[in-house]
Tab-separated table of C-alpha atoms and ligand atoms in Angstrom:
chain	number	residue	atom	x	y	z
N	214	MET	CA	97.018	90.194	80.116
N	215	SER	CA	96.492	89.614	83.817
N	216	ILE	CA	96.514	93.364	84.362
N	217	LEU	CA	93.662	93.543	81.878
N	218	ALA	CA	91.795	90.863	83.787
N	219	LEU	CA	92.335	92.835	86.971
N	220	VAL	CA	90.938	95.971	85.407
N	221	ALA	CA	87.943	93.969	84.178
N	222	LEU	CA	87.495	92.584	87.665
N	223	CYS	CA	87.586	96.070	89.139
N	224	GLY	CA	84.981	97.127	86.602
N	225	ILE	CA	82.735	94.194	87.458
N	226	GLN	CA	83.129	94.886	91.153
N	227	GLY	CA	82.271	98.515	90.637
N	228	TYR	CA	79.244	97.568	88.549
N	229	LEU	CA	78.089	95.068	91.158
N	230	ILE	CA	78.481	97.588	93.949
N	231	HIS	CA	76.569	100.123	91.934
N	232	ASN	CA	73.809	97.596	91.289
N	233	THR	CA	73.656	96.598	94.905
N	234	TYR	CA	73.468	100.243	95.814
N	235	GLN	CA	70.541	100.787	93.461
N	236	LEU	CA	68.838	97.675	94.703
N	237	LYS	CA	69.339	98.554	98.348
N	238	LYS	CA	68.111	102.041	97.681
N	239	ASP	CA	64.998	100.733	95.942
N	240	VAL	CA	64.275	98.219	98.653
N	241	PHE	CA	64.849	100.816	101.325
N	242	ILE	CA	62.548	103.316	99.703
N	243	LYS	CA	59.960	100.658	99.005
N	244	GLU	CA	59.956	99.587	102.630
N	245	THR	CA	59.608	103.136	103.785
N	246	LYS	CA	56.788	103.617	101.329
N	247	LYS	CA	55.003	100.612	102.695
N	248	SER	CA	55.184	101.849	106.221
N	249	VAL	CA	53.890	105.289	105.368
N	250	SER	CA	51.243	104.333	102.830
N	251	SER	CA	48.816	103.319	105.552
N	252	ILE	CA	48.784	106.883	106.845
N	253	ASP	CA	46.950	107.903	103.726
N	254	ASN	CA	44.169	105.391	104.215
N	255	THR	CA	43.019	106.387	107.645
N	256	LYS	CA	39.754	107.885	108.709
N	257	GLU	CA	41.396	111.102	109.789
N	258	ILE	CA	42.940	111.722	106.402
N	259	ASP	CA	39.717	110.742	104.674
N	260	SER	CA	37.753	113.243	106.671
N	261	LEU	CA	40.363	115.895	106.011
N	262	ALA	CA	40.084	115.116	102.318
N	263	GLU	CA	36.351	115.373	102.512
N	264	LEU	CA	36.548	118.743	104.243
N	265	TRP	CA	38.956	119.937	101.633
N	266	TYR	CA	36.905	118.669	98.761
N	267	ASN	CA	33.651	120.153	100.049
N	268	GLN	CA	35.267	123.557	100.202
N	269	LEU	CA	36.698	123.036	96.707
N	270	ALA	CA	33.266	122.048	95.392
N	271	LYS	CA	31.755	125.189	96.896
N	272	ASN	CA	34.309	127.326	95.144
N	273	LEU	CA	33.860	125.460	91.889
N	274	THR	CA	30.111	125.912	92.084
N	275	GLU	CA	30.613	129.651	92.425
N	276	TYR	CA	32.909	129.483	89.427
N	277	LYS	CA	30.369	127.581	87.401
N	278	LYS	CA	27.745	130.093	88.343
N	279	ASN	CA	30.105	132.703	86.974
N	280	ASN	CA	30.400	134.404	90.331
N	281	LEU	CA	34.114	133.850	90.368
N	282	LEU	CA	36.876	134.004	87.814
N	283	LYS	CA	39.144	131.003	87.403
N	284	ASN	CA	42.147	132.501	89.146
N	285	GLU	CA	39.967	133.938	91.889
N	286	THR	CA	38.633	130.491	92.551
N	287	ILE	CA	42.114	129.163	93.038
N	288	GLU	CA	43.352	132.092	95.064
N	289	ARG	CA	40.400	131.963	97.418
N	290	PHE	CA	40.823	128.276	97.903
N	291	LYS	CA	44.488	128.507	98.772
N	292	PRO	CA	44.183	129.869	102.357
N	293	PHE	CA	41.721	127.132	103.213
N	294	THR	CA	44.121	124.457	101.979
N	295	ASP	CA	46.911	125.995	104.003
N	296	SER	CA	44.803	126.047	107.123
N	297	LEU	CA	44.015	122.354	106.711
N	298	ASN	CA	47.685	121.634	106.251
N	299	ASP	CA	48.474	122.436	109.852
N	300	ILE	CA	46.178	119.658	110.931
N	301	PHE	CA	47.541	117.345	108.282
N	302	ASN	CA	51.090	118.038	109.346
N	303	GLN	CA	50.398	117.348	112.964
N	304	TYR	CA	48.594	114.187	112.100
N	305	TYR	CA	51.097	112.631	109.745
N	306	LYS	CA	53.985	113.491	112.029
N	307	LYS	CA	52.287	111.581	114.798
N	308	GLU	CA	51.685	108.637	112.466
N	309	ILE	CA	55.270	108.575	111.288
N	310	SER	CA	56.606	108.556	114.809
N	311	LYS	CA	54.206	105.679	115.463
N	312	ALA	CA	55.663	103.761	112.520
N	313	ASP	CA	59.009	103.960	114.326
N	314	LEU	CA	61.204	104.049	111.236
N	315	GLY	CA	64.383	104.968	113.046
N	316	TYR	CA	65.213	107.774	110.664
N	317	PRO	CA	63.625	111.157	109.920
N	318	LEU	CA	61.139	111.390	107.093
N	319	GLN	CA	59.372	114.201	105.288
N	320	TYR	CA	56.067	113.603	103.585
N	321	LYS	CA	54.148	115.709	101.122
N	322	LYS	CA	51.029	115.464	99.078
N	323	THR	CA	50.622	117.951	96.279
N	324	ILE	CA	47.707	118.674	93.986
N	325	LYS	CA	48.826	118.314	90.402
N	326	SER	CA	45.688	119.324	88.625
N	327	ILE	CA	41.994	120.083	89.040
N	328	ILE	CA	39.875	119.651	85.930
N	329	ILE	CA	36.141	120.022	85.424
N	330	TYR	CA	34.524	117.678	82.891
N	331	ASP	CA	31.649	119.498	81.335
N	332	ASN	CA	29.931	117.411	78.665
N	333	ASP	CA	33.240	116.101	77.360
N	334	VAL	CA	34.752	119.564	77.424
N	335	LEU	CA	37.737	119.781	79.750
N	336	ASP	CA	38.068	122.906	81.810
N	337	THR	CA	41.420	123.027	83.580
N	338	ILE	CA	40.974	124.963	86.765
N	339	PHE	CA	44.421	124.321	88.120
N	340	TYR	CA	47.545	122.807	86.734
N	341	SER	CA	50.790	122.567	88.627
N	342	GLU	CA	54.059	122.843	86.766
N	343	LYS	CA	56.794	120.497	87.822
N	344	GLY	CA	58.268	121.570	91.120
N	345	ASN	CA	55.427	123.906	91.910
N	346	ASN	CA	53.672	123.037	95.134
N	347	TYR	CA	50.881	125.555	95.213
N	348	PHE	CA	48.473	123.228	96.958
N	349	LEU	CA	50.535	121.351	99.431
N	350	PHE	CA	49.951	119.057	102.341
N	351	GLY	CA	52.865	118.069	104.462
N	352	GLU	CA	56.323	119.548	104.390
N	353	ASN	CA	57.849	121.096	101.369
N	354	PHE	CA	61.155	119.849	100.027
N	355	PRO	CA	62.816	120.098	96.628
N	356	GLU	CA	61.560	117.682	93.997
N	357	GLU	CA	64.975	116.146	93.275
N	358	GLU	CA	65.540	115.218	96.921
N	359	GLY	CA	62.377	113.263	97.340
N	360	ASN	CA	60.953	110.084	95.948
N	361	VAL	CA	57.508	109.949	94.461
N	362	ILE	CA	55.624	107.163	96.127
N	363	SER	CA	52.305	107.424	94.362
N	364	ASN	CA	50.283	109.319	91.794
N	365	ALA	CA	46.553	109.301	92.347
N	366	ARG	CA	43.597	110.436	90.289
N	367	TRP	CA	40.113	110.658	91.603
N	368	PHE	CA	36.837	111.615	90.118
N	369	THR	CA	34.018	113.136	92.097
N	370	GLU	CA	30.624	114.345	91.319
N	371	HIS	CA	28.952	117.248	92.933
N	372	ASP	CA	25.372	118.227	92.487
N	373	TYR	CA	24.376	121.809	92.779
N	374	GLU	CA	21.381	123.929	92.005
N	375	ASP	CA	21.922	126.368	89.246
N	376	ASP	CA	19.440	129.237	89.181
N	377	SER	CA	19.706	130.447	85.650
N	378	ASP	CA	18.670	133.796	84.247
N	379	GLU	CA	15.110	132.730	83.750
N	380	GLY	CA	14.624	132.003	87.419
N	381	GLU	CA	14.254	128.259	86.945
N	382	ILE	CA	16.196	126.043	89.189
N	383	LEU	CA	18.324	123.484	87.392
N	384	LYS	CA	19.990	120.559	88.976
N	385	THR	CA	23.458	120.300	87.575
N	386	THR	CA	26.191	117.771	88.251
N	387	LEU	CA	29.781	118.852	88.443
N	388	ASP	CA	32.327	116.207	87.377
N	389	VAL	CA	35.740	116.917	88.767
N	390	GLU	CA	39.014	115.109	88.269
N	391	ILE	CA	41.751	115.757	90.798
N	392	LYS	CA	45.298	114.480	90.380
N	393	THR	CA	47.568	114.245	93.391
N	394	GLN	CA	51.082	113.127	93.979
N	395	ASP	CA	52.605	111.776	97.167
N	396	ALA	CA	56.314	112.027	97.780
N	397	ILE	CA	58.613	111.290	100.644
N	398	ASN	CA	62.056	112.515	101.508
N	399	ILE	CA	64.115	110.255	103.685
N	400	ILE	CA	66.636	112.525	105.290
N	401	GLY	CA	70.115	111.013	105.177
N	402	TRP	CA	69.036	107.967	103.182
N	403	LYS	CA	72.390	107.845	101.418
N	404	LYS	CA	74.153	107.459	104.723
N	405	ILE	CA	71.776	104.706	105.742
N	406	VAL	CA	72.165	102.791	102.478
N	407	PHE	CA	75.934	103.193	102.500
N	408	GLY	CA	75.970	102.057	106.101
N	409	GLN	CA	74.169	98.896	105.072
N	410	MET	CA	76.783	98.378	102.390
N	411	THR	CA	79.958	98.796	104.461
N	412	SER	CA	80.485	95.076	104.876
N	413	LEU	CA	80.102	94.655	101.133
N	414	PHE	CA	82.628	97.405	100.545
N	415	ILE	CA	85.114	95.880	102.931
N	416	PHE	CA	84.581	92.469	101.455
N	417	SER	CA	85.158	93.609	97.887
N	418	VAL	CA	88.234	95.605	98.834
N	419	VAL	CA	89.658	92.584	100.641
N	420	LEU	CA	88.813	90.390	97.675
N	421	LEU	CA	90.462	92.802	95.297
N	422	LEU	CA	93.548	93.016	97.469
N	423	PHE	CA	93.645	89.260	97.624
N	424	VAL	CA	93.508	89.014	93.835
N	425	VAL	CA	96.227	91.640	93.489
N	426	VAL	CA	98.472	89.782	95.910
N	427	LEU	CA	97.754	86.524	94.128
N	428	LEU	CA	98.569	88.095	90.791
N	429	PHE	CA	101.726	89.584	92.169
N	430	TYR	CA	102.882	86.233	93.467
N	431	SER	CA	102.041	84.334	90.329
N	432	ILE	CA	103.927	86.865	88.224
N	433	LYS	CA	106.831	86.694	90.601
N	434	SER	CA	106.951	82.925	90.540
N	435	LEU	CA	106.608	82.966	86.765
N	436	ILE	CA	109.657	85.201	86.503
N	437	GLN	CA	111.491	83.009	88.953
N	438	GLN	CA	110.635	79.919	86.989
N	439	LYS	CA	111.822	81.534	83.794
N	440	LYS	CA	115.084	82.421	85.493
N	441	ILE	CA	115.535	78.852	86.646
N	442	ALA	CA	114.786	77.555	83.166
N	443	ASP	CA	117.315	79.975	81.684
N	444	VAL	CA	119.928	78.924	84.184
N	445	ARG	CA	119.273	75.257	83.397
N	446	ASN	CA	119.645	75.855	79.684
N	447	ASP	CA	122.859	77.757	80.202
N	448	PHE	CA	124.176	74.997	82.370
N	449	ILE	CA	123.421	72.331	79.799
N	450	ASN	CA	125.074	74.353	77.064
N	451	ASN	CA	128.099	74.979	79.214
N	452	ILE	CA	128.555	71.438	80.359
N	453	THR	CA	128.217	70.121	76.824
N	454	HIS	CA	130.951	72.437	75.740
N	455	GLU	CA	133.112	71.589	78.731
N	456	LEU	CA	132.803	67.889	78.020
N	457	LYS	CA	133.371	68.174	74.307
N	458	THR	CA	136.825	69.707	74.438
N	459	PRO	CA	138.568	67.056	76.561
N	460	LEU	CA	136.779	64.308	74.665
N	461	ALA	CA	137.988	65.658	71.341
N	462	THR	CA	141.531	65.927	72.672
N	463	LEU	CA	141.285	62.401	74.043
N	464	SER	CA	140.251	60.993	70.717
N	465	ILE	CA	143.112	62.778	68.933
N	466	ALA	CA	145.606	61.517	71.504
N	467	SER	CA	144.386	57.943	71.313
N	468	LYS	CA	144.545	58.059	67.507
N	469	SER	CA	148.106	59.301	67.637
N	470	ILE	CA	149.092	56.407	69.879
N	471	ARG	CA	148.062	54.001	67.144
N	472	ASN	CA	150.459	55.814	64.834
N	473	LYS	CA	153.600	53.711	64.211
N	474	GLU	CA	155.849	56.764	64.069
N	475	ILE	CA	154.772	57.973	67.455
N	476	GLN	CA	154.970	54.488	68.925
N	477	SER	CA	158.583	54.320	67.872
N	478	SER	CA	159.507	57.603	69.558
N	479	PRO	CA	159.416	57.288	73.353
N	480	THR	CA	159.184	61.073	73.908
N	481	LEU	CA	156.256	61.530	71.546
N	482	PHE	CA	154.610	58.476	72.982
N	483	SER	CA	154.905	59.626	76.544
N	484	ASN	CA	153.724	63.081	75.475
N	485	ALA	CA	150.601	61.555	74.051
N	486	LEU	CA	150.078	59.567	77.214
N	487	ASP	CA	150.471	62.772	79.227
N	488	ILE	CA	147.754	64.355	77.168
N	489	LEU	CA	145.527	61.348	77.783
N	490	ASP	CA	146.202	61.601	81.505
N	491	ARG	CA	145.558	65.297	81.666
N	492	GLN	CA	142.307	65.172	79.756
N	493	ASN	CA	141.216	62.234	81.800
N	494	ASN	CA	141.919	64.230	84.942
N	495	ARG	CA	140.070	67.178	83.570
N	496	LEU	CA	137.008	65.100	82.840
N	497	GLN	CA	137.194	63.545	86.254
N	498	LYS	CA	137.406	66.948	87.893
N	499	LEU	CA	134.525	68.245	85.873
N	500	ILE	CA	132.314	65.347	86.794
N	501	ASP	CA	133.329	65.645	90.448
N	502	GLN	CA	132.425	69.281	90.410
N	503	VAL	CA	129.010	68.634	88.938
N	504	MET	CA	128.389	65.765	91.329
N	505	ASN	CA	129.437	67.834	94.298
N	506	ASN	CA	127.144	70.644	93.442
N	507	THR	CA	124.110	69.185	91.776
N	508	LEU	CA	123.600	65.939	93.606
N	509	GLY	CA	124.829	66.670	97.103
N	510	SER	CA	122.362	69.222	98.273
N	511	GLU	CA	122.878	68.209	101.878
N	512	GLU	CA	125.309	70.127	104.008
N	513	LEU	CA	129.004	69.704	103.544
N	514	LEU	CA	130.670	67.395	105.997
N	515	LEU	CA	133.909	68.906	107.200
N	516	LYS	CA	136.965	66.896	108.115
N	517	LYS	CA	138.652	69.615	110.082
N	518	GLU	CA	142.280	69.647	110.990
N	519	ARG	CA	144.542	72.221	112.501
N	520	VAL	CA	146.920	73.948	110.118
N	521	LEU	CA	149.476	76.703	110.388
N	522	ASP	CA	148.367	79.523	108.142
N	523	ASN	CA	151.570	80.444	106.273
N	524	GLU	CA	152.638	76.870	105.761
N	525	TYR	CA	149.289	75.827	104.450
N	526	LEU	CA	148.773	78.845	102.194
N	527	ASN	CA	152.241	78.650	100.685
N	528	ASN	CA	151.586	75.046	99.755
N	529	VAL	CA	148.276	75.939	98.164
N	530	ILE	CA	149.857	78.723	96.154
N	531	GLU	CA	152.721	76.491	94.984
N	532	ASP	CA	150.270	73.832	93.912
N	533	PHE	CA	148.205	76.365	92.052
N	534	LYS	CA	151.229	77.751	90.238
N	535	LEU	CA	152.008	74.246	89.028
N	536	SER	CA	148.500	73.777	87.719
N	537	VAL	CA	148.607	76.817	85.431
N	538	ARG	CA	151.168	76.452	82.760
N	539	ASP	CA	149.805	78.023	79.638
N	540	LYS	CA	149.362	81.540	81.058
N	541	ASP	CA	151.700	84.053	82.567
N	542	VAL	CA	150.657	84.196	86.187
N	543	ALA	CA	152.422	86.127	88.931
N	544	ILE	CA	151.294	85.609	92.488
N	545	ASN	CA	152.387	88.097	95.130
N	546	THR	CA	151.777	87.057	98.658
N	547	LYS	CA	151.778	89.032	101.813
N	548	ILE	CA	151.156	86.539	104.512
N	549	GLU	CA	151.320	87.621	108.075
N	550	TYR	CA	153.858	85.374	109.673
N	551	ARG	CA	152.287	85.175	113.017
N	552	ASP	CA	151.762	81.486	113.125
N	553	ALA	CA	148.021	81.626	113.252
N	554	TYR	CA	146.373	78.274	113.573
N	555	LEU	CA	143.294	77.514	111.554
N	556	ASP	CA	140.771	74.745	112.002
N	557	ILE	CA	139.716	73.876	108.493
N	558	ASP	CA	138.911	71.098	106.114
N	559	LYS	CA	142.123	71.318	104.125
N	560	PHE	CA	140.823	69.662	101.023
N	561	LEU	CA	137.676	71.812	100.760
N	562	VAL	CA	139.336	75.148	101.583
N	563	THR	CA	141.988	74.363	98.994
N	564	THR	CA	139.217	73.796	96.461
N	565	ALA	CA	137.650	77.107	97.452
N	566	LEU	CA	140.906	79.015	97.052
N	567	PHE	CA	141.654	77.236	93.794
N	568	ASN	CA	138.239	78.218	92.433
N	569	ILE	CA	138.944	81.873	93.154
N	570	MET	CA	142.445	81.804	91.723
N	571	ASP	CA	141.129	79.812	88.793
N	572	ASN	CA	138.671	82.619	88.047
N	573	ALA	CA	141.426	85.217	88.387
N	574	VAL	CA	143.276	83.423	85.628
N	575	LYS	CA	140.199	82.631	83.537
N	576	TYR	CA	138.816	86.133	83.568
N	577	GLY	CA	142.193	87.841	83.659
N	578	GLN	CA	144.377	89.521	81.103
N	579	ASP	CA	147.315	87.937	79.325
N	580	GLU	CA	149.518	88.764	82.254
N	581	VAL	CA	147.743	87.779	85.383
N	582	VAL	CA	148.784	89.312	88.668
N	583	ILE	CA	147.256	87.932	91.811
N	584	ASP	CA	147.850	89.555	95.183
N	585	ILE	CA	147.158	87.424	98.203
N	586	LYS	CA	147.073	89.091	101.567
N	587	THR	CA	146.180	87.688	104.940
N	588	GLU	CA	145.359	89.351	108.168
N	589	LEU	CA	144.513	88.250	111.645
N	590	THR	CA	141.869	90.435	113.226
N	591	LYS	CA	139.595	90.235	116.210
N	592	THR	CA	136.777	88.892	114.114
N	593	GLY	CA	138.753	86.216	112.345
N	594	TYR	CA	141.321	85.314	109.821
N	595	THR	CA	141.018	87.145	106.538
N	596	ILE	CA	142.387	86.090	103.184
N	597	SER	CA	141.959	88.532	100.342
N	598	ILE	CA	142.674	87.527	96.775
N	599	LYS	CA	142.962	90.364	94.326
N	600	ASP	CA	143.312	90.101	90.572
N	601	ASN	CA	143.810	92.488	87.676
N	602	GLY	CA	141.085	90.987	85.502
N	603	MET	CA	138.017	92.312	83.748
N	604	GLY	CA	136.039	92.823	86.906
N	605	ILE	CA	132.432	91.998	87.605
N	606	PRO	CA	129.636	94.449	86.768
N	607	GLU	CA	127.987	95.825	89.874
N	608	LYS	CA	124.575	94.418	89.037
N	609	ASP	CA	125.988	90.894	88.784
N	610	GLN	CA	127.982	91.035	91.985
N	611	PRO	CA	125.153	89.918	94.290
N	612	ASN	CA	124.492	86.869	92.104
N	613	ILE	CA	127.894	85.405	91.362
N	614	PHE	CA	127.669	83.041	94.328
N	615	ASP	CA	124.429	81.577	92.995
N	616	LYS	CA	124.391	78.132	91.512
N	617	PHE	CA	125.052	78.139	87.761
N	618	TYR	CA	125.263	81.916	87.667
N	619	ARG	CA	127.590	83.333	85.048
N	620	VAL	CA	128.024	86.903	83.926
N	621	HIS	CA	126.631	87.355	80.437
N	622	SER	CA	129.094	89.672	78.876
N	623	GLY	CA	128.746	88.038	75.473
N	624	ASP	CA	131.545	89.459	73.434
N	625	VAL	CA	133.969	90.051	76.308
N	626	HIS	CA	134.734	86.524	77.268
N	627	ASP	CA	134.048	83.277	75.629
N	628	VAL	CA	135.546	81.485	78.567
N	629	LYS	CA	133.430	78.509	79.337
N	630	GLY	CA	132.459	77.458	82.812
N	631	LEU	CA	129.557	75.983	84.680
N	632	GLY	CA	128.921	78.762	87.128
N	633	LEU	CA	129.577	76.359	89.966
N	634	GLY	CA	132.995	77.476	91.168
N	635	LEU	CA	131.946	80.378	93.354
N	636	PHE	CA	128.777	78.650	94.476
N	637	TYR	CA	130.827	75.789	95.840
N	638	THR	CA	133.373	78.190	97.331
N	639	ASP	CA	130.606	80.043	99.134
N	640	GLN	CA	129.199	76.771	100.479
N	641	ILE	CA	132.587	75.737	101.758
N	642	ILE	CA	133.270	79.018	103.509
N	643	LYS	CA	129.807	79.077	105.036
N	644	ALA	CA	130.293	75.532	106.322
N	645	HIS	CA	133.295	76.898	108.198
N	646	GLN	CA	131.062	79.614	109.710
N	647	GLY	CA	132.986	82.045	107.572
N	648	GLU	CA	132.064	84.726	105.118
N	649	ILE	CA	133.015	85.610	101.566
N	650	LYS	CA	132.659	89.059	100.025
N	651	VAL	CA	133.471	90.487	96.662
N	652	GLU	CA	134.693	93.922	95.676
N	653	SER	CA	135.092	94.604	92.016
N	654	LYS	CA	135.552	97.377	89.495
N	655	GLN	CA	135.121	96.679	85.827
N	656	ASP	CA	138.366	96.632	83.839
N	657	ILE	CA	140.378	97.111	87.012
N	658	GLY	CA	140.007	93.919	88.924
N	659	THR	CA	138.269	91.905	91.543
N	660	THR	CA	139.012	91.155	95.157
N	661	PHE	CA	137.527	88.265	97.045
N	662	ILE	CA	137.704	88.547	100.800
N	663	ILE	CA	137.308	85.411	102.849
N	664	THR	CA	136.968	85.538	106.593
N	665	ILE	CA	137.077	82.416	108.704
N	666	PRO	CA	136.784	82.370	112.449
N	667	THR	CA	139.974	81.650	114.339
N	668	ILE	CA	140.283	79.087	117.015
N	669	LYS	CA	139.142	80.283	120.374
N	670	GLU	CA	141.279	78.636	123.016
O	874	ATP	P1	133.124	77.276	86.935
O	874	ATP	O1	133.965	77.944	87.978
O	874	ATP	O2	132.017	76.490	87.501
O	874	ATP	O3	133.915	76.542	85.947
O	874	ATP	P2	132.516	79.979	86.267
O	874	ATP	O4	133.917	80.380	86.460
O	874	ATP	O5	131.782	80.617	85.165
O	874	ATP	O6	132.384	78.427	86.092
O	874	ATP	P3	132.061	80.930	88.902
O	874	ATP	O7	133.444	80.620	89.269
O	874	ATP	O8	130.988	80.609	89.905
O	874	ATP	O9	131.653	80.234	87.557
O	874	ATP	O10	131.953	82.456	88.588
O	874	ATP	C1	130.715	83.039	88.286
O	874	ATP	C2	130.885	84.177	87.327
O	874	ATP	O11	131.478	85.282	87.995
O	874	ATP	C3	131.789	83.891	86.178
O	874	ATP	O12	131.079	83.363	85.102
O	874	ATP	C4	132.391	85.244	85.842
O	874	ATP	O13	131.587	85.888	84.923
O	874	ATP	C5	132.344	85.992	87.136
O	874	ATP	N1	133.666	86.029	87.792
O	874	ATP	C6	134.073	85.258	88.799
O	874	ATP	N2	135.311	85.582	89.186
O	874	ATP	C7	135.694	86.607	88.411
O	874	ATP	C8	136.897	87.390	88.324
O	874	ATP	N3	137.932	87.167	89.129
O	874	ATP	N4	136.934	88.369	87.402
O	874	ATP	C9	135.893	88.582	86.583
O	874	ATP	N5	134.739	87.873	86.614
O	874	ATP	C10	134.644	86.893	87.509
O	875	MG	MG1	135.059	79.642	88.152
């Protein structure tokens, strides 16, 4: 749609430029015409015309007296015209340089036709075909290069004495119509007109570029907005689902507590209470997670403390093992026992590690194997957590740390989540001036590599 509008705009621009070009050309030629038209109305040209006409009349008289044939008349007259042209040329060149146009100009006047009117009978003495400049004043140039500035037609009368066969002398009047055409050729006019239009060209190109950029940005922001809307919708769907399950379990558990049978059995009763507790905790955690990520957009405040790496990590892993009960999870650890000290916010880093291990279980196979390896390097302390799960498609890998981002693999997993886990993890690691990277192959597994700076004593 917008592309169509752009094309239309281009068309309009092109049309406008073309119009301007025509207009400029017309104005330019008109102005030039104006400045040269005066040349034609000067005494010198008038007297030249008179000279020319007198000679023509003489020849025509001879023709009328049958002393000359039609073509002889014309042929005889030609050298005279040409001789006058030298004077004409000199003269008009001087006048043009006086007009000070600033560009070279060629000027020509051609005779189109010479016709004798004899008692309403037309006798065409001379007729010039298009492009034929037999009688020419000025400089010759091809018809298509020049611009006609005027067509003139003048009638003259010429009296002559006709001594007829009988010896009487008759006074006869010769009516002659002469058609002329004036044309000019402005050498390099295209260059001049285009030169005048450069600013227009530049302006329209800039305008067009501006529109293209604008279009590009609006399309981009439209796509972005759509993405955000999609993410929002996903989030709402996910959170509804996440909330529904514990609530349903809670209502079943509370119903069972009312049951006399269960009330009478302490084990069943405490089981039901356990369920209540667990679901309650789950809801609490869920709400905390959402609150942490959606409301608190400000930076994380760290309560750092110094911990010994192996001690801390072993505790985290033990705690995690306790939290997963319904799946077969094996955690292999290879922790460098070098007593590295880390300055971290224990609570937050634990959350980060839990989120990663949580994913390893969530998106893992029935038998989950997690390998945890640590390393102390020059750049920092590295913890890599590798799983044997479904892996993350390459195209999704750059996005998994985005808020609410979840891989849409439709049929593969119907595991619900909010897409907040890794986002939060990333935030936590970044707050520690650390870095988190992911390496993953589909159907083989995923490795998350966390690097946090070590303490510089
Ligand atoms: P939440 O953690 O908020 O409950 P979540 O697990 O969907 O929801 P993240 O932890 O941010 O969100 O993970 C983002 C997405 O990355 C997941 O939806 C999942 O598709 C993919 N993912 C993350 N970890 C793994 C993993 N270990 N194996 C396969 N896919 C993973
Ligand atoms: Mg997760």
